[in-house]
Tab-separated table of C-alpha atoms in Angstrom:
chain	number	residue	atom	x	y	z
A	1	MET	CA	86.257	44.874	173.533
A	2	THR	CA	85.692	48.106	175.382
A	3	LEU	CA	88.809	49.455	173.647
A	4	LEU	CA	87.276	48.979	170.230
A	5	ALA	CA	84.507	51.123	168.940
A	6	PRO	CA	82.222	48.689	167.065
A	7	ALA	CA	80.388	51.405	165.139
A	8	LEU	CA	83.653	52.776	163.824
A	9	LEU	CA	84.966	49.311	162.964
A	10	ASP	CA	81.797	48.482	161.029
A	11	ASN	CA	82.481	51.375	158.695
A	12	LEU	CA	86.072	50.460	157.959
A	13	SER	CA	86.974	48.831	154.667
A	14	ILE	CA	89.119	46.260	156.481
A	15	VAL	CA	87.875	42.861	157.590
A	16	ILE	CA	88.384	42.570	161.354
A	17	ALA	CA	87.570	39.863	163.885
A	18	VAL	CA	88.442	39.215	167.514
A	19	VAL	CA	89.079	35.543	168.082
A	20	THR	CA	89.686	33.442	171.199
A	21	GLU	CA	92.361	30.790	171.639
A	22	THR	CA	89.797	28.069	170.950
A	23	GLY	CA	88.761	29.692	167.684
A	24	GLU	CA	85.503	31.314	168.787
A	25	VAL	CA	84.715	34.604	167.077
A	26	GLU	CA	84.034	37.092	169.880
A	27	TYR	CA	83.592	40.040	167.551
A	28	LYS	CA	83.448	40.579	163.797
A	29	ASN	CA	82.810	43.755	161.882
A	30	ARG	CA	80.203	44.079	159.169
A	31	LEU	CA	82.662	43.495	156.353
A	32	PHE	CA	83.672	40.142	157.904
A	33	ASP	CA	80.232	38.630	157.243
A	34	ALA	CA	79.966	40.324	153.860
A	35	THR	CA	83.347	38.876	152.797
A	36	PHE	CA	83.293	35.398	154.257
A	37	GLY	CA	79.646	34.429	154.843
A	38	PRO	CA	78.394	32.113	157.577
A	39	GLU	CA	80.980	29.334	157.082
A	40	ALA	CA	83.867	31.526	158.177
A	41	GLU	CA	83.366	30.816	161.879
A	42	GLN	CA	83.899	27.066	161.298
A	43	TRP	CA	87.017	27.892	159.266
A	44	ILE	CA	88.426	29.903	162.176
A	45	ALA	CA	87.478	27.188	164.692
A	46	ARG	CA	89.431	24.666	162.568
A	47	ALA	CA	92.386	27.069	162.429
A	48	ALA	CA	92.715	26.831	166.213
A	49	ARG	CA	93.416	23.085	166.057
A	50	THR	CA	96.077	20.784	164.711
A	51	ASN	CA	94.616	18.778	161.838
A	52	VAL	CA	94.774	15.004	161.335
A	53	SER	CA	98.025	15.250	159.356
A	54	GLY	CA	99.678	17.077	162.256
A	55	GLU	CA	99.675	20.555	160.655
A	56	ARG	CA	99.109	23.416	163.049
A	57	GLY	CA	96.161	25.671	162.235
A	58	TRP	CA	97.028	29.194	161.093
A	59	LEU	CA	95.524	30.738	164.258
A	60	MET	CA	97.824	28.883	166.653
A	61	PRO	CA	101.053	30.902	166.069
A	62	PHE	CA	99.276	34.119	167.156
A	63	PHE	CA	98.693	32.629	170.601
A	64	ALA	CA	101.983	30.725	170.772
A	65	ASP	CA	103.938	33.975	170.281
A	66	PRO	CA	102.195	37.122	171.574
A	67	GLU	CA	104.888	39.222	169.862
A	68	MET	CA	104.232	37.763	166.413
A	69	HIS	CA	103.300	40.538	164.019
A	70	ASP	CA	104.227	38.822	160.768
A	71	PRO	CA	101.217	38.032	158.597
A	72	VAL	CA	100.198	34.439	157.953
A	73	GLU	CA	98.464	33.323	154.783
A	74	ALA	CA	95.500	30.965	154.674
A	75	GLU	CA	93.101	29.691	152.006
A	76	PHE	CA	89.341	29.988	152.312
A	77	GLN	CA	86.813	29.276	149.552
A	78	ASP	CA	89.546	29.261	146.866
A	79	ARG	CA	90.903	32.611	147.914
A	80	THR	CA	94.125	33.513	149.747
A	81	TYR	CA	93.983	35.775	152.785
A	82	SER	CA	96.827	37.523	154.564
A	83	ILE	CA	95.969	37.582	158.265
A	84	GLN	CA	97.725	39.940	160.645
A	85	ARG	CA	97.529	40.837	164.329
A	86	LEU	CA	96.177	44.226	165.413
A	87	ASP	CA	97.839	45.667	168.497
A	88	VAL	CA	94.878	45.601	170.878
A	89	PRO	CA	95.354	44.515	174.510
A	90	PHE	CA	92.875	42.010	176.006
A	91	ASP	CA	92.420	40.703	179.540
A	92	THR	CA	91.650	37.186	178.316
A	93	PRO	CA	93.461	35.147	175.607
A	94	GLN	CA	92.097	36.832	172.501
A	95	VAL	CA	93.564	38.330	169.388
A	96	ALA	CA	92.272	41.018	167.023
A	97	LEU	CA	92.960	40.085	163.418
A	98	THR	CA	92.706	41.779	160.035
A	99	PHE	CA	92.037	39.742	156.881
A	100	GLU	CA	93.258	40.964	153.510
A	101	ASP	CA	92.390	39.200	150.262
A	102	VAL	CA	95.755	38.752	148.455
A	103	THR	CA	94.531	36.242	145.841
A	104	ARG	CA	95.084	38.586	142.876
A	105	GLN	CA	98.509	39.620	144.163
A	106	ARG	CA	99.622	35.990	144.505
A	107	GLU	CA	98.264	35.126	141.038
A	108	MET	CA	100.218	38.036	139.543
A	109	GLU	CA	103.391	36.940	141.330
A	110	GLN	CA	102.931	33.384	140.112
A	111	ALA	CA	102.348	34.589	136.536
A	112	LYS	CA	105.471	36.768	136.708
A	113	SER	CA	107.501	33.894	138.088
A	114	ASP	CA	106.210	31.454	135.424
A	115	PHE	CA	107.016	33.994	132.709
A	116	THR	CA	110.563	34.556	134.018
A	117	SER	CA	111.092	30.829	134.269
A	118	MET	CA	109.918	30.283	130.679
A	119	ILE	CA	112.038	33.127	129.256
A	120	VAL	CA	115.102	31.951	131.147
A	121	HIS	CA	114.703	28.393	129.871
A	122	ASP	CA	114.335	29.699	126.314
A	123	LEU	CA	117.514	31.793	126.653
A	124	ARG	CA	119.614	28.978	128.050
A	125	GLY	CA	119.268	26.768	124.965
A	126	PRO	CA	120.776	29.099	122.348
A	127	LEU	CA	123.385	30.379	124.782
A	128	SER	CA	124.571	26.828	125.477
A	129	GLY	CA	124.959	26.441	121.702
A	130	ILE	CA	127.060	29.620	121.470
A	131	GLN	CA	129.244	28.521	124.392
A	132	GLY	CA	129.742	25.046	122.935
A	133	THR	CA	130.731	26.466	119.546
A	134	LEU	CA	133.218	28.923	121.045
A	135	ASP	CA	134.748	26.206	123.249
A	136	PHE	CA	135.066	23.911	120.229
A	137	VAL	CA	136.818	26.548	118.115
A	138	LEU	CA	139.139	27.607	120.944
A	139	SER	CA	140.126	24.061	121.869
A	140	SER	CA	140.506	22.825	118.289
A	141	GLU	CA	144.145	22.143	117.502
A	142	ASP	CA	143.545	22.442	113.741
A	143	ALA	CA	141.997	25.902	113.950
A	144	ARG	CA	144.252	28.567	112.492
A	145	ILE	CA	143.373	31.587	114.559
A	146	ASP	CA	145.665	34.570	114.761
A	147	PRO	CA	146.330	35.965	118.300
A	148	MET	CA	144.050	38.971	117.861
A	149	HIS	CA	141.043	36.855	116.823
A	150	GLU	CA	141.808	34.299	119.528
A	151	GLU	CA	141.658	37.077	122.109
A	152	LEU	CA	138.320	38.236	120.720
A	153	LEU	CA	136.946	34.680	120.815
A	154	LEU	CA	138.157	34.295	124.413
A	155	GLU	CA	136.413	37.516	125.320
A	156	ALA	CA	133.203	36.274	123.684
A	157	SER	CA	133.558	33.010	125.603
A	158	HIS	CA	134.018	34.815	128.957
A	159	GLU	CA	131.045	37.053	128.276
A	160	SER	CA	128.799	34.142	127.324
A	161	GLU	CA	129.856	32.375	130.548
A	162	ARG	CA	128.938	35.505	132.464
A	163	MET	CA	125.578	35.683	130.718
A	164	MET	CA	124.921	32.031	131.551
A	165	GLY	CA	125.665	32.855	135.194
A	166	LEU	CA	123.142	35.689	135.128
A	167	ILE	CA	120.510	33.483	133.505
A	168	ASN	CA	121.070	30.749	136.087
A	169	GLU	CA	120.666	33.333	138.851
A	170	LEU	CA	117.348	34.429	137.349
A	171	LEU	CA	116.233	30.801	137.100
A	172	ASP	CA	117.063	30.175	140.771
A	173	PHE	CA	115.326	33.389	141.691
A	174	SER	CA	112.142	32.395	139.860
A	175	LYS	CA	112.224	29.023	141.670
A	176	ILE	CA	112.600	30.764	145.033
A	177	GLU	CA	109.776	33.181	144.274
A	178	SER	CA	107.422	30.418	143.149
A	179	GLY	CA	108.172	28.355	146.258
A	180	ASN	CA	109.748	25.543	144.188
A	181	PHE	CA	113.209	25.933	145.693
A	182	GLU	CA	114.003	22.746	147.544
A	183	VAL	CA	117.280	21.244	148.628
A	184	GLU	CA	118.121	17.562	148.766
A	185	ASN	CA	119.022	15.777	151.967
A	186	ASP	CA	122.135	13.982	150.690
A	187	PRO	CA	125.339	13.574	152.714
A	188	VAL	CA	127.652	16.456	151.789
A	189	TYR	CA	131.396	16.529	152.414
A	190	LEU	CA	131.819	20.254	152.942
A	191	ALA	CA	135.639	20.299	153.051
A	192	GLY	CA	135.634	18.906	149.483
A	193	ILE	CA	133.203	21.602	148.339
A	194	LEU	CA	135.330	24.382	149.820
A	195	ARG	CA	138.503	22.982	148.251
A	196	ARG	CA	136.912	22.527	144.816
A	197	SER	CA	135.361	26.007	144.907
A	198	VAL	CA	138.765	27.557	145.627
A	199	LYS	CA	140.390	25.457	142.912
A	200	SER	CA	137.793	26.426	140.299
A	201	LEU	CA	138.366	30.160	140.886
A	202	GLN	CA	142.133	29.980	141.347
A	203	THR	CA	142.838	30.862	137.691
A	204	VAL	CA	140.538	33.900	137.750
A	205	ALA	CA	142.064	35.146	141.022
A	206	SER	CA	145.661	34.601	139.821
A	207	ARG	CA	144.875	36.429	136.574
A	208	ASP	CA	143.908	39.425	138.723
A	209	ASN	CA	146.952	39.013	141.036
A	210	VAL	CA	144.813	38.096	144.013
A	211	HIS	CA	145.893	35.316	146.413
A	212	LEU	CA	143.124	32.782	147.037
A	213	LEU	CA	143.709	30.319	149.891
A	214	THR	CA	141.899	27.652	151.857
A	215	GLY	CA	141.819	27.958	155.614
A	216	HIS	CA	140.237	24.728	156.818
A	217	GLY	CA	141.239	21.193	157.642
A	218	SER	CA	139.924	18.020	156.015
A	219	ASP	CA	138.133	17.040	159.198
A	220	LEU	CA	134.931	19.042	158.734
A	221	PRO	CA	132.009	16.721	159.482
A	222	THR	CA	129.583	15.626	156.787
A	223	ILE	CA	126.330	17.558	156.725
A	224	HIS	CA	123.075	16.862	154.895
A	225	GLY	CA	121.839	18.954	152.009
A	226	SER	CA	122.598	19.714	148.367
A	227	ALA	CA	126.250	19.601	147.315
A	228	GLU	CA	125.354	21.426	144.085
A	229	LYS	CA	123.559	24.305	145.802
A	230	LEU	CA	126.214	24.696	148.504
A	231	THR	CA	128.946	24.757	145.841
A	232	GLN	CA	126.955	27.421	144.001
A	233	ALA	CA	126.719	29.518	147.194
A	234	ILE	CA	130.451	29.278	147.964
A	235	ILE	CA	131.493	29.993	144.372
A	236	ASN	CA	129.154	32.970	144.318
A	237	LEU	CA	130.712	34.418	147.481
A	238	VAL	CA	134.292	33.805	146.340
A	239	SER	CA	133.742	35.266	142.865
A	240	ASN	CA	132.112	38.277	144.506
A	241	SER	CA	135.223	38.694	146.662
A	242	VAL	CA	137.442	38.475	143.552
A	243	LYS	CA	135.428	41.311	141.981
A	244	PHE	CA	135.977	43.610	144.955
A	245	THR	CA	139.554	42.749	145.941
A	246	PRO	CA	142.397	44.848	144.504
A	247	GLN	CA	145.687	43.451	143.192
A	248	ASN	CA	147.932	41.722	145.779
A	249	GLY	CA	144.866	41.240	147.944
A	250	LEU	CA	143.959	38.026	149.716
A	251	ILE	CA	140.802	35.916	149.846
A	252	VAL	CA	140.488	33.056	152.327
A	253	VAL	CA	137.823	30.360	152.456
A	254	GLY	CA	137.761	29.016	155.991
A	255	GLY	CA	135.725	26.413	157.799
A	256	ARG	CA	135.579	24.963	161.275
A	257	VAL	CA	133.232	23.438	163.786
A	258	ASP	CA	132.069	25.909	166.373
A	259	ARG	CA	129.553	26.015	169.187
A	260	ASN	CA	126.652	28.418	168.682
A	261	ALA	CA	124.880	30.571	171.288
A	262	ASP	CA	122.479	27.670	172.028
A	263	GLY	CA	125.424	25.381	172.806
A	264	GLU	CA	124.975	23.300	169.636
A	265	ASP	CA	127.817	22.376	167.291
A	266	GLU	CA	127.636	23.872	163.818
A	267	ILE	CA	129.940	24.374	160.868
A	268	VAL	CA	131.047	27.953	160.356
A	269	VAL	CA	132.284	28.752	156.846
A	270	THR	CA	133.914	32.113	156.214
A	271	VAL	CA	134.745	33.786	152.926
A	272	THR	CA	136.952	36.719	153.832
A	273	ASP	CA	138.681	39.222	151.583
A	274	THR	CA	140.885	42.276	151.822
A	275	GLY	CA	138.653	44.058	149.357
A	276	VAL	CA	137.142	47.514	149.339
A	277	GLY	CA	134.651	46.633	152.090
A	278	MET	CA	131.110	47.880	152.435
A	279	THR	CA	129.551	51.006	153.811
A	280	PRO	CA	127.049	50.725	156.718
A	281	GLU	CA	124.269	51.374	154.151
A	282	ASP	CA	125.466	48.413	152.061
A	283	LEU	CA	125.422	46.177	155.133
A	284	GLU	CA	121.748	46.960	155.710
A	285	ARG	CA	120.594	46.006	152.217
A	286	ILE	CA	123.122	43.578	150.845
A	287	PHE	CA	120.883	40.493	151.088
A	288	GLN	CA	117.847	42.172	149.541
A	289	LYS	CA	116.905	41.228	146.004
A	290	TYR	CA	118.134	43.456	143.170
A	291	LYS	CA	120.400	45.344	145.614
A	292	GLN	CA	124.113	45.627	144.980
A	293	SER	CA	126.959	47.116	146.966
A	294	LYS	CA	127.558	50.763	146.159
A	295	SER	CA	131.291	50.058	146.315
A	296	LYS	CA	132.706	49.899	142.822
A	297	SER	CA	133.780	46.502	141.553
A	298	ILE	CA	137.532	46.447	140.891
A	299	ARG	CA	137.069	44.187	137.864
A	300	GLY	CA	134.050	45.973	136.373
A	301	GLY	CA	130.892	44.270	135.177
A	302	SER	CA	127.621	44.201	137.010
A	303	GLY	CA	125.261	41.419	137.987
A	304	THR	CA	121.567	40.930	138.581
A	305	GLY	CA	121.787	41.963	142.232
A	306	LEU	CA	120.366	38.545	143.083
A	307	GLY	CA	123.564	36.642	143.927
A	308	LEU	CA	123.690	37.269	147.675
A	309	TYR	CA	119.909	36.981	147.960
A	310	ILE	CA	120.157	33.499	146.406
A	311	VAL	CA	123.114	32.570	148.654
A	312	LYS	CA	121.005	33.510	151.684
A	313	GLN	CA	118.065	31.402	150.434
A	314	ILE	CA	120.369	28.411	149.835
A	315	ILE	CA	121.944	28.596	153.283
A	316	GLU	CA	118.610	29.157	155.024
A	317	ALA	CA	117.131	26.192	153.137
A	318	HIS	CA	119.892	24.155	154.847
A	319	GLY	CA	118.800	25.459	158.249
A	320	GLY	CA	121.755	27.864	158.440
A	321	SER	CA	122.348	31.602	158.418
A	322	VAL	CA	124.492	34.180	156.620
A	323	THR	CA	126.019	37.179	158.374
A	324	VAL	CA	128.190	39.824	156.811
A	325	SER	CA	130.906	41.714	158.661
A	326	SER	CA	132.696	44.460	156.780
A	327	VAL	CA	135.021	47.340	157.444
A	328	HIS	CA	135.037	49.948	154.705
A	329	GLU	CA	138.360	49.974	152.830
A	330	VAL	CA	139.698	47.077	154.956
A	331	GLY	CA	137.770	43.956	153.991
A	332	THR	CA	134.649	41.844	154.205
A	333	SER	CA	133.817	38.498	155.737
A	334	MET	CA	130.757	36.454	154.875
A	335	VAL	CA	130.066	34.061	157.725
A	336	LEU	CA	127.834	31.077	156.959
A	337	THR	CA	126.619	28.768	159.705
A	338	LEU	CA	125.330	25.300	158.870
A	339	PRO	CA	123.843	22.910	161.413
A	340	ILE	CA	125.462	19.500	161.700
A	341	ARG	CA	122.632	17.074	161.140
A	342	ARG	CA	123.047	13.380	161.612
A	343	ALA	CA	121.716	11.047	158.942
A	344	ALA	CA	118.306	9.654	159.901
B	1	MET	CA	129.364	48.668	181.435
B	2	THR	CA	132.569	47.165	180.090
B	3	GLU	CA	133.599	47.543	176.506
B	4	ALA	CA	132.938	43.857	175.870
B	5	GLN	CA	129.415	44.153	177.248
B	6	SER	CA	128.705	47.175	175.115
B	7	VAL	CA	129.044	45.202	171.878
B	8	GLY	CA	125.594	43.891	171.029
B	9	THR	CA	124.253	42.019	168.062
B	10	GLU	CA	125.089	43.096	164.513
B	11	ARG	CA	121.713	44.789	163.990
B	12	GLY	CA	122.030	46.770	167.195
B	13	ARG	CA	125.539	48.052	166.613
B	14	PRO	CA	125.894	50.016	163.418
B	15	GLY	CA	129.061	51.491	164.917
B	16	LEU	CA	131.121	48.310	165.167
B	17	PRO	CA	132.649	48.477	161.650
B	18	GLN	CA	133.681	52.076	162.324
B	19	LEU	CA	134.978	51.120	165.785
B	20	VAL	CA	137.138	48.381	164.254
B	21	ALA	CA	138.417	50.821	161.596
B	22	GLN	CA	139.296	53.398	164.263
B	23	ARG	CA	141.093	50.802	166.412
B	24	ILE	CA	143.118	49.593	163.432
B	25	LYS	CA	144.178	53.167	162.743
B	26	ALA	CA	144.972	53.994	166.365
B	27	ASP	CA	146.392	50.720	167.749
B	28	GLY	CA	147.305	48.650	164.689
B	29	LYS	CA	145.945	45.336	163.437
B	30	TRP	CA	147.467	43.019	166.044
B	31	ALA	CA	146.116	45.044	168.978
B	32	THR	CA	142.701	45.222	167.296
B	33	LEU	CA	142.739	41.458	166.834
B	34	VAL	CA	143.494	40.981	170.548
B	35	TRP	CA	140.613	43.343	171.391
B	36	LEU	CA	138.239	41.407	169.105
B	37	HIS	CA	139.266	38.129	170.764
B	38	GLN	CA	138.367	39.687	174.127
B	39	GLN	CA	134.962	40.634	172.706
B	40	GLN	CA	134.516	37.072	171.471
B	41	ARG	CA	135.284	35.620	174.885
B	42	ALA	CA	132.639	37.917	176.372
B	43	GLN	CA	130.123	36.879	173.717
B	44	PRO	CA	130.837	33.341	172.560
B	45	GLY	CA	128.744	32.276	169.597
B	46	ASP	CA	128.528	35.812	168.155
B	47	VAL	CA	128.798	35.149	164.434
B	48	ALA	CA	129.387	38.750	163.329
B	49	LEU	CA	132.353	39.115	165.693
B	50	ARG	CA	133.803	35.993	164.086
B	51	GLY	CA	133.638	37.827	160.768
B	52	TYR	CA	135.563	40.818	162.105
B	53	VAL	CA	138.217	38.505	163.590
B	54	GLU	CA	138.586	36.860	160.166
B	55	ILE	CA	138.949	40.235	158.428
B	56	LEU	CA	141.798	41.130	160.790
B	57	ARG	CA	143.517	37.744	160.406
B	58	VAL	CA	143.286	37.905	156.606
B	59	THR	CA	144.571	41.484	156.355
B	60	ILE	CA	147.468	40.566	158.679
B	61	VAL	CA	148.443	37.687	156.363
B	62	ARG	CA	148.031	39.920	153.288
B	63	ASP	CA	150.429	42.444	154.873
B	64	PHE	CA	152.840	39.639	155.764
B	65	LEU	CA	152.895	38.435	152.146
B	66	ALA	CA	153.499	41.997	150.975
B	67	LEU	CA	156.590	42.305	153.199
B	68	ALA	CA	158.977	40.879	150.692
B	69	THR	CA	158.458	38.892	147.547
B	70	GLY	CA	155.291	37.071	148.558
B	71	MET	CA	155.532	33.298	148.505
B	72	GLU	CA	159.197	33.371	147.428
B	73	ALA	CA	160.285	35.157	150.622
B	74	ILE	CA	162.511	33.136	152.950
B	75	PRO	CA	161.827	33.222	156.700
B	76	LYS	CA	164.859	33.064	158.995
B	77	LEU	CA	165.192	32.661	162.744
B	78	THR	CA	166.136	35.881	164.535
B	79	ALA	CA	169.186	36.231	166.779
B	80	ASP	CA	166.765	37.037	169.588
B	81	PHE	CA	165.012	33.702	169.137
B	82	LEU	CA	168.285	31.775	168.901
B	83	ASN	CA	169.587	33.449	172.090
B	84	ASP	CA	166.557	32.740	174.239
B	85	PHE	CA	163.715	30.834	172.549
B	86	ASN	CA	162.023	30.184	175.900
B	87	LYS	CA	160.802	33.749	176.129
B	88	PHE	CA	158.622	33.250	173.011
B	89	ASP	CA	155.146	32.010	173.749
B	90	LEU	CA	154.639	29.761	170.728
B	91	THR	CA	151.680	27.483	170.065
B	92	ALA	CA	152.267	23.828	169.166
B	93	GLN	CA	151.598	24.666	165.502
B	94	GLU	CA	154.108	27.520	165.569
B	95	GLY	CA	156.622	25.267	167.336
B	96	TYR	CA	156.340	22.746	164.512
B	97	LEU	CA	156.646	25.401	161.813
B	98	ILE	CA	159.670	27.076	163.381
B	99	SER	CA	161.398	23.692	163.417
B	100	GLN	CA	161.092	23.687	159.609
B	101	ILE	CA	162.733	27.093	159.166
B	102	ASP	CA	166.316	26.597	158.007
B	103	GLY	CA	167.111	29.891	156.273
B	104	ARG	CA	166.813	28.319	152.798
B	105	THR	CA	163.203	27.172	152.547
B	106	ASN	CA	160.849	29.785	151.149
B	107	ILE	CA	157.217	30.296	152.192
B	108	GLU	CA	155.864	28.376	149.205
B	109	LYS	CA	157.881	25.279	150.185
B	110	LEU	CA	156.912	25.674	153.846
B	111	LEU	CA	153.258	25.616	152.798
B	112	LYS	CA	153.864	22.352	150.956
B	113	VAL	CA	155.520	20.620	153.921
B	114	SER	CA	153.137	22.041	156.502
B	115	PRO	CA	150.467	19.600	157.710
B	116	PHE	CA	148.233	22.605	158.461
B	117	ASP	CA	146.022	24.451	155.985
B	118	PRO	CA	147.753	27.205	153.945
B	119	PHE	CA	146.050	30.109	155.670
B	120	SER	CA	146.700	29.024	159.255
B	121	THR	CA	150.320	28.237	158.293
B	122	LEU	CA	150.735	31.762	156.926
B	123	PHE	CA	149.009	33.263	159.948
B	124	SER	CA	151.403	31.413	162.268
B	125	LEU	CA	154.354	32.719	160.256
B	126	ALA	CA	152.928	36.249	160.408
B	127	ARG	CA	152.509	35.975	164.198
B	128	MET	CA	156.059	34.686	164.669
B	129	ASN	CA	157.312	37.493	162.462
B	130	ASN	CA	155.357	40.009	164.544
B	131	MET	CA	156.877	38.702	167.781
B	132	ARG	CA	160.317	38.789	166.126
B	133	ALA	CA	160.928	35.046	166.434
B	134	ILE	CA	161.489	34.997	162.666
B	135	GLU	CA	162.329	37.602	160.062
B	136	ILE	CA	161.729	37.685	156.352
B	137	SER	CA	164.397	38.117	153.743
B	138	GLU	CA	164.157	37.944	149.970
């Protein structure tokens, strides 16, 4: 406490408290009492314990990991607080914490997410109708369409498919942002997913004179998760590779069981291309939302900048990780790791 | 500090992509691949290194396919291989594949008869071509 100047802290507009490992409040500034009232000390004492349902109190991670500087969020009296460590050294197990009321911020984010979700749902309906109509006309044997109009209809069909892809990305994004993004725990045969993903994009790749190959055996073990979401992630990565790979290039979807740094077996899936590659700046930001590679797509067309962000969320929801390796003007490899979990 | 030790995690080595690019330019793709394998042995479980290895393997196969007429190209055994096949250090997979090379079967057909996945079959062919055990003709 001697390192803190209480008089100065009392005049700050930040709520600060120094708390012990057992949840006792050793120090609080004036704003702490003004914000929380007398019940706050009981709230903090509870946060130092594991509750009856086995959930760890929000205070415990600060003592479990002295290097933890990420904020935690906790509810108190119907408000949400972001609680963060202050770098103050103590001789005894104590931690100095700041409390920021983020209730309004979270409400705004929720409202934005709900609005996006609603708009996206409303857009999907009519677009499905347009797609269905175009597919019907194009597949109808009786339709007398001259080649020029057929080409225009095909173009409209491709563009509506692309728009549906963008809308689906926005829908996934709004689910992620609202915390409603969950994956199932079904048995998933990954080799089948990789093979089907390659097959579904084979026509697009061939049209652009790009070789698309599988590079895995059929003996990949079954994992647990969502086949639909994993397929979405692989297709997203492969179609991204198609966009950035020039003619006569090669894209390979590989998979094998490998041992990680902790000595545990995991499945490593790679989507590797001989595309334009990424700059070091791209590598830093490629998984951030709304960020796209500065390298120009060979095939043109732009996306939402959410594709790789969503891929990362999907893989992380399966307990895995995504790493990108890229050499500018040589190629790029997306390396996904997925833990092999046994069925319960 | 050895070169292998100097390669840290992806976040701590912004220079690795440039280092790989420089090595490709200076020593070629095969030598760079060997160097990356050495790095991998020094740091097993490094996921980013795995990615760089894959980039090299895939570009090597792309170059191999560009040699002649892509999948229609016909691999043939070289005179060097026929004279003294013992001097070629082939893997079991390569040994099987070379037994299928008859001077008439093109790459596309080899992929169909190969029990291995298409990419590793092509990589084996590219490696055998690089060591001059086979050659490609149209």
